[in-house]
Amino acid sequence: MTRAVDRVADQRVAVAAGPAGEAGHTWSVTALAAAVGDTIAHAFPTEVWIRGEIVGCSKAASGHIYFSLAEPGARSSRRSARMQVALFRNSQRQVDRDLAAAGGLTLADGIEVRIRAAVEYYPGRGQVQLVMSGVDPHFTLGALAAERARTLAELEATGLLRRNAAVPVAAVPLRIGLITAARSAAHADFVHELASSGYAFEMLLCDARVQGITAETDLIAALGTLNTLDIDVIALVRGGGDRNDLLVFDLASVAKAIARCRLPVFCGIGHETDSSVADQVAHTSAKTPTACAAQLVARVTAFEARLDRAAREVDRTARARAATAVARLEAAGSQLRLLAERRAARPRALLNQAELLLAHRAQQHLAGARSRLRSAGGALGHLAVRHTADARARLDSAAAVVAAMAPQRTLARGFTITRTLDGAVVREMPRVGDIVITQTASATFASAVHATPPEPTGDARLTTRERGIP
């Protein structure tokens, strides 16, 4: 380090010895950049190990990977120290192999890593950067494990670790709120398992990112939304992936959102080895989305089996009790018949005696009634003859009166009857143009009224034109 500083001083002296009389001494950009690069190269002659949190990781079209390395937990602070890192394609293969061997880790934002890199000055951008050549995956695993242990300890201390596990599950959980990426393989596997069960599941999908920068806020928002709906269970699923793809399920914020749900949360996260914090805080966890759906199907199947057993038990009990009741009823019927026969013997004898007495008295009353009927019949015959003679005399008298007052006799004495065409007797003066019918003792004829006297008098006569009617 001392030799590098001395060399820079020597270069500064050389530049200062410029043309005579020149005012001041100035570095050229190239000279200063070379001096800075030379100083850094002498200060860090070999690669160094440096640890920090990855920020802004991206892969260029050339295949190179670029990111910043910041102090853990200080990503949001603009004043925190950062170093730019470049992982060139020729070194990337070895780094990927080392990370894969450690359980599928990859470089991604938010991962705390320990990397091996050369400290270099890049004149083209005027910045110091780290040229990465290796990684310590065990450091990252240890950091992740330590963070997960801290999260679990915090959940345990605050009583949230087993809170959701205590939430009761509906006996028949058919209304499911699903949190996953829409149209993903996890979504398809989960839906297929429910559909193939044959049960009438109702599923409400809440589309959410399950990895990446927005995964944390998406999952928390989805849990909050479904927690307010009228459903039975929340299912949180995603397919398999790299270890750091699943880191969102180890976050304390996501775990607390799960723990505080009023509904039971079933997790189906696609990993076969480690158990995430979300798995441990959820009500029930499964290794895959399909297995998560299968657990819900199994609960409905178990309820159906219990229902079948209960139905068979009810049927068996009902048949047994019915058989016992029939036996008791038959025994009671036999006893009742015997008792009834005993109790009915005396009343039957009394009834027979009463029947004989009634028949005797009925014969006596019937004989007396016949005698009275014969006597009344004779008297009625005499009375009927007398009343008939009186009625015939009154009828002959009425017939004579009717005959004397018959219209034909009146007509025979020269009177006539005048009627209108509808048969009504003319009692008032008809109008001109009316047709009247006149009936005499031997003929009937029609007349048309041509005129009427201006002032009716007692002897006024009509002017008519007569038409004979046969």
PDB file of C-alpha atoms in Angstrom, residues 179 206-208 217-227 234:
ATOM      1  CA  ILE A 179     -53.791 -17.649  -3.675  1.00  0.00           C
ATOM      2  CA  CYS A 206     -56.833 -14.400  -5.950  1.00  0.00           C
ATOM      3  CA  ASP A 207     -54.037 -13.833  -8.458  1.00  0.00           C
ATOM      4  CA  ALA A 208     -50.710 -13.007  -6.754  1.00  0.00           C
ATOM      5  CA  THR A 217     -46.957  -7.266  -0.935  1.00  0.00           C
ATOM      6  CA  ASP A 218     -49.071  -9.424  -3.294  1.00  0.00           C
ATOM      7  CA  LEU A 219     -49.315 -12.293  -0.817  1.00  0.00           C
ATOM      8  CA  ILE A 220     -50.130 -10.065   2.146  1.00  0.00           C
ATOM      9  CA  ALA A 221     -52.810  -8.227   0.159  1.00  0.00           C
ATOM     10  CA  ALA A 222     -54.335 -11.501  -1.099  1.00  0.00           C
ATOM     11  CA  LEU A 223     -54.488 -12.939   2.424  1.00  0.00           C
ATOM     12  CA  GLY A 224     -56.161  -9.766   3.676  1.00  0.00           C
ATOM     13  CA  THR A 225     -58.731  -9.804   0.875  1.00  0.00           C
ATOM     14  CA  LEU A 226     -59.739 -13.465   1.211  1.00  0.00           C
ATOM     15  CA  ASN A 227     -59.862 -13.173   5.003  1.00  0.00           C
ATOM     16  CA  ILE A 234     -57.587 -20.197   2.227  1.00  0.00           C
TER      17      ILE A 234
END
